Amino acid sequence: MSLPIDSNPSFSDYAHPERLVSTDWLAENLSTANLVILESNEDILLYDMGHIPGAVKVDWHTELNDEDTRDYVDGAGFAALMAAKGITRESTVVIYGDKSNWWAAYALWVFTLFGHEDVRLLDGGRDKWIAEGREITRDKPTTTASSYPVIERDDTLIRAFLPQVFEHFGKPMIDVRSSEEYTGERTHMPAYPEEGTLRGGHIPSAASVPWAKAAAEDGTFKSRAELEAIYLGEAGLTPGDDVIAYCRIGERSSHTWFALQFLLGFENVRNYDGSWTEWGNAVRVPIVKGIEPGAVPTGYGA
Amino acid sequence: MSELPAALAEIVEDFQAVTEPDRLQLLLEFSEELPELPARLADHPDLLEQVVECQTPLFLTIEVEPAGDRRVSLFFSAPPQAPTTRGFASVLHQGLDGLPAAAVLAVPDDMPNQLGLTRALTPLRLRGMSAMLGRIKRQVSERVEAPAS
């Protein structure tokens, strides 16, 4: 019983317009049955300052991760989390958040690991909703616990691990971090603290396309033509390519994964969530410093 | 182990006395109590130092009494859409503002870890708060050591 797709004409050029909803669409559907709105932010106090009426908070740090296994929650954990948030396997889930939906895209990617069928992003996220003067509330909705099946997480389709990055050499990779991180000048985001990565640089042969290039000023995604100019033009991707995207811990690259997979229609895009915190520190793992992508390491690639 | 000043110790106790969700609620309340910059600073953002370790823009400065106890005044500026950062700033403001320089300098550097938020917040966040404290202490010691002008 999915909700109708947002027929907003600005989405129609995208490969999968059913993955986005506009603020207009959400405002009209706020009280529609079977819709669950989730807020996923970087700043975990923002939800409590006011959120879209009826929205439930999801915390990427404490709810989607399992710190003991350095992994995402397993099938049972995800089922319990969904049930607590009133989500069923048939729910239409709309996720939004701060910073151009950066953490919302990350949550959506985790939902996709569990094959949740109808999960969409609110284009423009929290900032756009608020900038348009739409209603926000501090009232937390009362959620009725639902029942959600235990689905085994599928890490094969949209997730890459370090050994698979080696196997991938010779095919395109996108590094979505800032150019200072890419060149190795710094190992963390500008204005963010050092995180203890030993080496600065990038994975050999990866192209640099900072994630925010996919976002317009108002936090919405750029048009298909603009995205094609960036990813097919500047970054040199060809339709049908297998692509791996990475960043520092996999959150910014989820935003790029979303753009490549659902807006441009690449069918084989994987997010390497170990990203630079793993690659930059791993033993016998080559890196390249500077602005040039660098060559595929000897012995790898086609 | 150095003692926390009374006001800050009380705040730490308040945080430790409640459950994790309530700690976050408490931090939100602190964020809402962070005072605006006085006009003399609001009109001169160049007088503030950015704490680049914070995940969102945070600027701070201090003033130290020229003589006597050398009491310290703290001033912070952070946008409303950065409640976690504002909350930390506000904890430091309420816990340290008006204290003698020596008391500020005696605050242990790991004080942010005592708030009981190490699980709820990422290490990045807590490091941001430690960085605020570190920059406050550095500014205080620079002022105290500077020859009287």
Coordinates of C-alpha atoms in Angstrom, one line a residue:
Chain A
M1 CA 0.0 0.0 0.0
S2 CA 2.6 2.5 -1.1
L3 CA 1.7 6.1 -1.3
P4 CA 1.4 7.6 -4.7
I5 CA 4.6 8.8 -6.3
D6 CA 5.3 12.6 -6.3
S7 CA 4.5 13.7 -9.8
N8 CA 6.5 16.9 -9.4
P9 CA 7.8 17.6 -12.9
S10 CA 11.2 18.5 -11.7
F11 CA 11.7 14.9 -10.7
S12 CA 10.6 13.4 -14.0
D13 CA 14.0 13.4 -15.7
Y14 CA 15.5 11.3 -12.9
A15 CA 15.9 7.6 -13.4
H16 CA 13.9 6.8 -10.2
P17 CA 11.7 9.8 -9.4
E18 CA 9.8 7.6 -7.0
R19 CA 12.7 7.9 -4.6
L20 CA 12.2 11.6 -4.0
V21 CA 9.3 13.7 -2.6
S22 CA 9.0 17.4 -2.6
T23 CA 8.1 19.5 0.5
D24 CA 4.7 20.2 -1.2
W25 CA 4.0 16.5 -1.6
L26 CA 5.0 15.8 2.0
A27 CA 2.8 18.7 3.3
E28 CA -0.2 17.2 1.5
N29 CA 0.4 13.7 2.7
L30 CA 1.4 14.4 6.3
S31 CA -1.5 12.5 7.8
T32 CA -1.8 9.8 5.2
A33 CA -2.0 6.3 6.6
N34 CA 1.0 4.0 6.0
L35 CA 3.4 6.9 5.7
V36 CA 6.2 7.1 8.3
I37 CA 8.4 10.2 8.3
L38 CA 11.9 9.8 9.7
E39 CA 14.4 12.6 10.7
S40 CA 18.1 11.6 10.5
N41 CA 20.5 14.4 11.4
E42 CA 24.1 14.9 12.1
D43 CA 23.3 17.1 15.1
I44 CA 21.2 14.8 17.3
L45 CA 19.5 17.6 19.2
L46 CA 18.0 19.3 16.2
Y47 CA 14.9 17.0 16.1
D48 CA 14.1 18.0 19.7
M49 CA 14.2 21.7 18.7
G50 CA 11.3 21.1 16.3
H51 CA 10.6 18.6 13.5
I52 CA 8.0 18.0 10.8
P53 CA 4.7 17.1 12.4
G54 CA 4.5 13.3 12.9
A55 CA 8.2 12.7 12.2
V56 CA 10.1 10.1 14.2
K57 CA 13.8 10.5 14.9
V58 CA 16.3 7.9 13.9
D59 CA 19.8 8.2 15.3
W60 CA 22.5 6.9 12.9
H61 CA 25.1 6.7 15.7
T62 CA 23.2 4.8 18.4
E63 CA 20.5 3.0 16.4
L64 CA 21.8 2.0 13.0
N65 CA 25.3 1.0 14.1
D66 CA 26.5 -1.8 16.2
E67 CA 29.7 -0.7 17.9
D68 CA 30.7 -4.1 19.1
T69 CA 30.8 -5.6 15.6
R70 CA 31.8 -2.3 13.9
D71 CA 28.9 -2.9 11.6
Y72 CA 25.3 -2.0 11.0
V73 CA 22.6 -3.7 13.0
D74 CA 21.7 -7.2 11.9
G75 CA 18.3 -8.4 10.7
A76 CA 16.9 -8.9 14.2
G77 CA 18.2 -5.5 15.3
F78 CA 16.7 -3.7 12.3
A79 CA 13.4 -5.5 12.7
A80 CA 13.2 -4.4 16.4
L81 CA 14.2 -0.8 15.4
M82 CA 11.5 -0.7 12.7
A83 CA 8.9 -2.1 15.0
A84 CA 9.7 0.5 17.7
K85 CA 9.3 3.2 15.1
G86 CA 5.9 2.0 13.9
I87 CA 7.3 0.9 10.5
T88 CA 6.0 -2.2 8.7
R89 CA 7.6 -3.8 5.6
E90 CA 4.8 -2.1 3.5
S91 CA 5.3 1.4 5.0
T92 CA 6.2 4.3 2.8
V93 CA 9.2 5.8 4.6
V94 CA 10.2 9.4 3.9
I95 CA 13.6 10.4 5.4
Y96 CA 14.9 13.9 5.8
G97 CA 17.6 15.6 7.7
D98 CA 20.1 18.4 8.1
K99 CA 23.0 19.3 5.9
S100 CA 21.4 18.6 2.5
N101 CA 20.1 15.2 3.6
W102 CA 23.6 13.9 4.1
W103 CA 22.6 11.7 7.1
A104 CA 19.2 11.1 5.7
A105 CA 20.8 9.5 2.6
Y106 CA 23.0 7.4 4.9
A107 CA 19.9 6.1 6.7
L108 CA 18.2 5.5 3.4
W109 CA 21.2 3.5 2.3
V110 CA 21.0 1.3 5.4
F111 CA 17.3 0.8 4.8
T112 CA 18.3 -0.4 1.3
L113 CA 20.7 -2.9 2.8
F114 CA 17.6 -4.5 4.3
G115 CA 15.7 -4.2 1.1
H116 CA 13.0 -1.9 2.4
E117 CA 11.1 -1.3 -0.8
D118 CA 9.5 2.1 -0.5
V119 CA 11.9 4.5 1.1
R120 CA 12.3 8.1 -0.2
L121 CA 14.2 11.3 0.5
L122 CA 12.5 14.6 1.1
D123 CA 14.3 16.7 -1.5
G124 CA 16.0 19.7 0.3
G125 CA 15.6 18.1 3.7
R126 CA 15.1 19.8 7.0
D127 CA 16.5 23.2 5.9
K128 CA 14.2 23.6 2.9
W129 CA 11.1 22.7 4.9
I130 CA 11.9 25.3 7.6
A131 CA 13.0 27.9 5.0
E132 CA 9.6 27.6 3.4
G133 CA 8.0 28.5 6.7
R134 CA 6.2 25.2 7.0
E135 CA 5.0 23.9 10.3
I136 CA 7.4 22.3 12.7
T137 CA 6.5 21.0 16.2
R138 CA 8.2 19.8 19.3
D139 CA 5.5 17.3 19.9
K140 CA 6.8 13.8 19.6
P141 CA 4.3 11.5 17.9
T142 CA 3.0 8.5 19.8
T143 CA 4.1 5.5 17.8
T144 CA 2.3 2.3 17.9
A145 CA 4.8 -0.6 17.8
S146 CA 4.4 -2.5 14.6
S147 CA 5.6 -5.8 13.4
Y148 CA 8.5 -6.0 11.0
P149 CA 10.0 -9.2 9.6
V150 CA 13.6 -10.2 10.3
I151 CA 15.3 -9.7 6.9
E152 CA 18.9 -10.6 6.5
R153 CA 21.0 -7.7 5.6
D154 CA 22.3 -7.9 2.0
D155 CA 25.8 -6.5 1.8
T156 CA 26.5 -7.7 -1.7
L157 CA 24.7 -5.2 -3.9
I158 CA 25.3 -1.7 -2.6
R159 CA 28.1 -2.2 0.0
A160 CA 31.8 -2.7 -0.7
F161 CA 34.4 -4.0 1.7
L162 CA 38.2 -3.4 1.5
P163 CA 39.1 -6.6 -0.4
Q164 CA 36.4 -5.8 -2.9
V165 CA 37.9 -2.4 -3.6
F166 CA 41.1 -4.2 -4.6
E167 CA 39.0 -6.4 -6.9
H168 CA 37.4 -3.3 -8.3
F169 CA 40.6 -1.6 -9.4
G170 CA 40.4 -0.8 -13.1
K171 CA 36.8 0.3 -12.8
P172 CA 35.7 3.8 -11.7
M173 CA 35.8 5.0 -8.1
I174 CA 34.6 8.3 -6.8
D175 CA 36.1 10.0 -3.8
V176 CA 33.5 12.3 -2.4
R177 CA 35.5 14.1 0.3
S178 CA 36.8 17.6 0.1
S179 CA 39.7 18.3 -2.2
E180 CA 42.0 18.9 0.9
E181 CA 41.2 15.4 2.1
Y182 CA 41.7 14.0 -1.4
T183 CA 45.1 15.4 -1.9
G184 CA 46.2 14.4 1.5
E185 CA 46.6 17.9 2.9
R186 CA 44.3 16.8 5.7
T187 CA 42.6 13.7 6.9
H188 CA 39.4 15.1 8.0
M189 CA 36.8 17.6 6.8
P190 CA 37.7 21.2 6.7
A191 CA 36.6 22.6 10.1
Y192 CA 36.2 19.2 11.6
P193 CA 38.7 17.7 14.0
E194 CA 41.4 15.2 13.2
E195 CA 40.1 11.7 13.6
G196 CA 43.3 9.8 13.9
T197 CA 43.8 8.6 10.3
L198 CA 47.5 8.0 9.9
R199 CA 47.8 8.9 6.2
G200 CA 46.3 11.5 4.0
G201 CA 45.5 10.9 0.3
H202 CA 43.1 8.9 -1.8
I203 CA 42.6 5.4 -3.2
P204 CA 44.7 5.1 -6.4
S205 CA 42.7 5.9 -9.5
A206 CA 39.7 7.4 -7.7
A207 CA 38.2 10.5 -9.2
S208 CA 37.5 13.5 -6.9
V209 CA 33.9 14.7 -6.9
P210 CA 33.1 16.3 -3.5
W211 CA 29.6 15.1 -2.5
A212 CA 28.1 18.6 -2.2
K213 CA 28.5 19.1 -6.0
A214 CA 25.3 17.1 -6.3
A215 CA 23.3 19.5 -4.2
A216 CA 21.9 22.9 -5.2
E217 CA 22.0 26.0 -3.0
D218 CA 18.7 25.1 -1.3
G219 CA 19.9 21.5 -0.5
T220 CA 17.8 19.8 -3.2
F221 CA 19.5 17.6 -5.8
K222 CA 20.7 19.3 -9.0
S223 CA 18.8 18.5 -12.2
R224 CA 19.7 15.4 -14.2
A225 CA 21.5 17.4 -16.8
E226 CA 23.6 19.1 -14.2
L227 CA 24.4 15.8 -12.5
E228 CA 25.3 14.3 -15.8
A229 CA 27.7 17.1 -16.5
I230 CA 29.4 16.4 -13.2
Y231 CA 29.5 12.6 -13.1
L232 CA 29.6 11.7 -16.8
G233 CA 31.4 14.8 -18.0
E234 CA 33.9 15.8 -15.3
A235 CA 34.3 12.5 -13.5
G236 CA 34.2 10.5 -16.7
L237 CA 31.7 7.8 -15.8
T238 CA 30.0 5.9 -18.6
P239 CA 26.4 4.7 -18.2
G240 CA 26.4 1.1 -17.1
D241 CA 29.7 1.4 -15.2
D242 CA 30.2 -0.4 -11.9
V243 CA 31.1 2.4 -9.4
I244 CA 32.4 2.5 -5.9
A245 CA 32.0 5.7 -3.9
Y246 CA 33.7 6.4 -0.6
C247 CA 34.4 9.2 1.9
R248 CA 35.5 9.2 5.5
I249 CA 33.0 6.8 7.1
G250 CA 30.5 6.2 4.4
E251 CA 28.0 9.0 5.2
R252 CA 28.8 11.6 2.6
S253 CA 29.2 8.9 0.0
S254 CA 25.7 7.7 0.7
H255 CA 24.5 11.0 -0.7
T256 CA 26.6 10.4 -3.9
W257 CA 25.4 6.7 -4.0
F258 CA 21.8 8.0 -4.0
A259 CA 22.5 10.5 -6.8
L260 CA 24.2 7.9 -9.0
Q261 CA 21.8 5.0 -8.4
F262 CA 18.4 6.7 -8.2
L263 CA 18.8 10.0 -10.1
L264 CA 21.3 8.9 -12.8
G265 CA 20.2 5.3 -13.0
F266 CA 23.6 3.5 -12.5
E267 CA 22.6 0.0 -11.4
N268 CA 25.8 -1.1 -9.8
V269 CA 26.9 1.5 -7.3
R270 CA 28.5 0.4 -4.1
N271 CA 29.3 2.5 -1.0
Y272 CA 32.6 1.6 0.6
D273 CA 31.6 2.5 4.1
G274 CA 35.0 1.6 5.7
S275 CA 36.1 4.5 3.6
W276 CA 39.2 6.5 4.5
T277 CA 39.2 5.7 8.2
E278 CA 39.9 2.1 7.1
W279 CA 41.8 2.5 3.9
G280 CA 44.0 5.3 5.2
N281 CA 45.1 3.2 8.1
A282 CA 45.3 -0.3 6.7
V283 CA 48.5 -2.2 6.3
R284 CA 49.9 -2.8 2.8
V285 CA 47.2 -0.7 1.2
P286 CA 48.5 1.8 -1.3
I287 CA 47.4 5.4 -1.5
V288 CA 48.1 8.3 -3.8
K289 CA 48.7 11.9 -2.6
G290 CA 48.1 15.0 -4.6
I291 CA 45.4 16.1 -7.1
E292 CA 46.1 13.4 -9.7
P293 CA 44.0 10.2 -9.4
G294 CA 47.1 8.1 -10.0
A295 CA 47.4 4.7 -11.6
V296 CA 45.8 1.4 -10.7
P297 CA 48.4 -0.4 -8.5
T298 CA 50.6 -2.9 -10.3
G299 CA 49.1 -6.3 -10.4
Y300 CA 45.5 -5.1 -10.1
G301 CA 42.9 -4.2 -12.6
A302 CA 42.1 -5.6 -16.0
Chain B
M1 CA 42.9 15.1 40.3
S2 CA 41.9 18.8 40.2
E3 CA 38.5 19.8 41.6
L4 CA 35.8 21.2 39.4
P5 CA 34.6 24.7 40.3
A6 CA 31.3 24.4 42.3
A7 CA 29.0 25.6 39.5
L8 CA 30.6 23.3 36.9
A9 CA 30.6 20.4 39.4
E10 CA 26.9 20.9 40.0
I11 CA 26.2 20.8 36.3
V12 CA 28.2 17.6 35.9
E13 CA 26.2 16.1 38.8
D14 CA 22.9 17.1 37.2
F15 CA 24.0 15.3 34.0
Q16 CA 25.1 12.2 35.8
A17 CA 22.0 12.0 37.9
V18 CA 19.7 11.4 34.9
T19 CA 19.3 8.8 32.1
E20 CA 20.9 9.3 28.7
P21 CA 17.8 10.6 26.9
D22 CA 17.3 13.1 29.7
R23 CA 20.9 14.2 29.4
L24 CA 20.3 15.1 25.8
Q25 CA 17.2 17.0 26.9
L26 CA 19.3 18.8 29.5
L27 CA 21.9 19.7 26.8
L28 CA 19.1 21.1 24.6
E29 CA 17.9 23.3 27.5
F30 CA 21.5 24.5 28.0
S31 CA 21.7 25.3 24.3
E32 CA 18.7 27.5 24.6
E33 CA 20.2 29.4 27.6
L34 CA 23.4 30.5 25.8
P35 CA 23.4 34.3 26.0
E36 CA 23.6 36.4 22.9
L37 CA 26.9 38.2 22.4
P38 CA 27.0 41.7 23.9
A39 CA 26.8 44.4 21.2
R40 CA 30.5 45.3 21.5
L41 CA 31.4 41.8 20.4
A42 CA 28.5 41.1 18.1
D43 CA 29.6 44.1 16.0
H44 CA 33.2 42.9 15.9
P45 CA 33.3 39.2 15.0
D46 CA 37.0 39.6 14.3
L47 CA 37.5 39.7 18.1
L48 CA 36.4 36.1 18.4
E49 CA 38.4 33.0 17.8
Q50 CA 36.9 30.1 15.9
V51 CA 37.0 26.7 17.5
V52 CA 37.7 24.8 14.3
E53 CA 37.5 21.4 16.0
C54 CA 33.7 21.9 16.4
Q55 CA 31.5 20.4 13.8
T56 CA 29.6 23.6 13.3
P57 CA 30.8 27.1 13.5
L58 CA 31.6 28.2 17.0
F59 CA 33.4 31.4 18.0
L60 CA 34.5 32.3 21.4
T61 CA 36.4 34.9 23.3
I62 CA 37.2 35.8 26.9
E63 CA 37.8 38.9 29.0
V64 CA 39.9 38.9 32.1
E65 CA 39.7 41.4 34.9
P66 CA 42.9 43.5 34.8
A67 CA 43.6 43.0 38.5
G68 CA 42.5 41.3 41.7
D69 CA 41.2 37.7 41.2
R70 CA 41.5 38.2 37.4
R71 CA 37.9 37.0 37.0
V72 CA 37.1 35.6 33.6
S73 CA 34.1 36.4 31.4
L74 CA 33.2 34.0 28.6
F75 CA 31.5 34.9 25.3
F76 CA 30.3 32.4 22.7
S77 CA 28.6 32.6 19.3
A78 CA 27.1 29.6 17.4
P79 CA 24.1 29.3 15.1
P80 CA 20.7 28.1 16.3
Q81 CA 20.9 25.1 14.0
A82 CA 23.9 23.8 15.9
P83 CA 22.2 22.9 19.2
T84 CA 24.8 20.4 20.4
T85 CA 27.6 22.8 20.0
R86 CA 25.6 25.6 21.6
G87 CA 24.8 23.2 24.5
F88 CA 28.4 22.6 25.2
A89 CA 29.2 26.3 25.0
S90 CA 26.4 27.0 27.4
V91 CA 27.6 24.4 29.9
L92 CA 31.0 26.0 30.0
H93 CA 29.5 29.4 30.2
Q94 CA 27.3 28.6 33.2
G95 CA 30.0 26.6 34.8
L96 CA 32.9 28.9 34.4
D97 CA 31.8 32.5 33.8
G98 CA 32.9 34.9 36.5
L99 CA 35.4 32.6 38.1
P100 CA 39.0 33.6 38.9
A101 CA 41.5 32.8 36.2
A102 CA 43.2 30.2 38.4
A103 CA 39.9 28.2 38.8
V104 CA 39.3 28.2 35.1
L105 CA 42.9 27.0 34.4
A106 CA 42.5 24.2 37.0
V107 CA 39.5 22.6 35.2
P108 CA 40.7 19.1 34.0
D109 CA 41.0 18.8 30.2
D110 CA 38.8 15.7 30.2
M111 CA 35.9 17.4 31.9
P112 CA 33.6 17.0 28.8
N113 CA 33.8 13.2 29.3
Q114 CA 32.3 13.5 32.7
L115 CA 28.9 14.6 31.4
G116 CA 27.9 11.0 30.6
L117 CA 27.4 11.6 26.9
T118 CA 30.2 9.5 25.5
R119 CA 27.8 6.9 24.1
A120 CA 25.1 9.2 22.8
L121 CA 27.4 11.6 21.0
T122 CA 30.2 10.8 18.7
P123 CA 33.8 11.2 19.8
L124 CA 34.1 14.1 17.3
R125 CA 31.5 16.1 19.3
L126 CA 33.2 15.5 22.6
R127 CA 36.5 16.5 21.1
G128 CA 34.9 19.7 20.0
M129 CA 33.9 20.5 23.5
S130 CA 37.4 19.6 24.8
A131 CA 38.8 22.0 22.1
M132 CA 36.5 24.8 23.4
L133 CA 37.8 24.3 26.9
G134 CA 41.4 24.1 25.7
R135 CA 41.1 27.3 23.8
I136 CA 39.5 29.1 26.8
K137 CA 42.3 27.9 29.0
R138 CA 44.9 29.0 26.5
Q139 CA 43.4 32.4 26.1
V140 CA 43.1 32.8 29.9
S141 CA 46.7 31.9 30.5
E142 CA 47.9 34.3 27.7
R143 CA 46.0 37.2 29.3
V144 CA 47.1 36.4 32.8
E145 CA 50.8 36.1 31.7
A146 CA 50.7 39.2 29.5
P147 CA 52.5 42.1 31.2
A148 CA 50.0 44.7 32.5
S149 CA 49.5 47.4 29.9

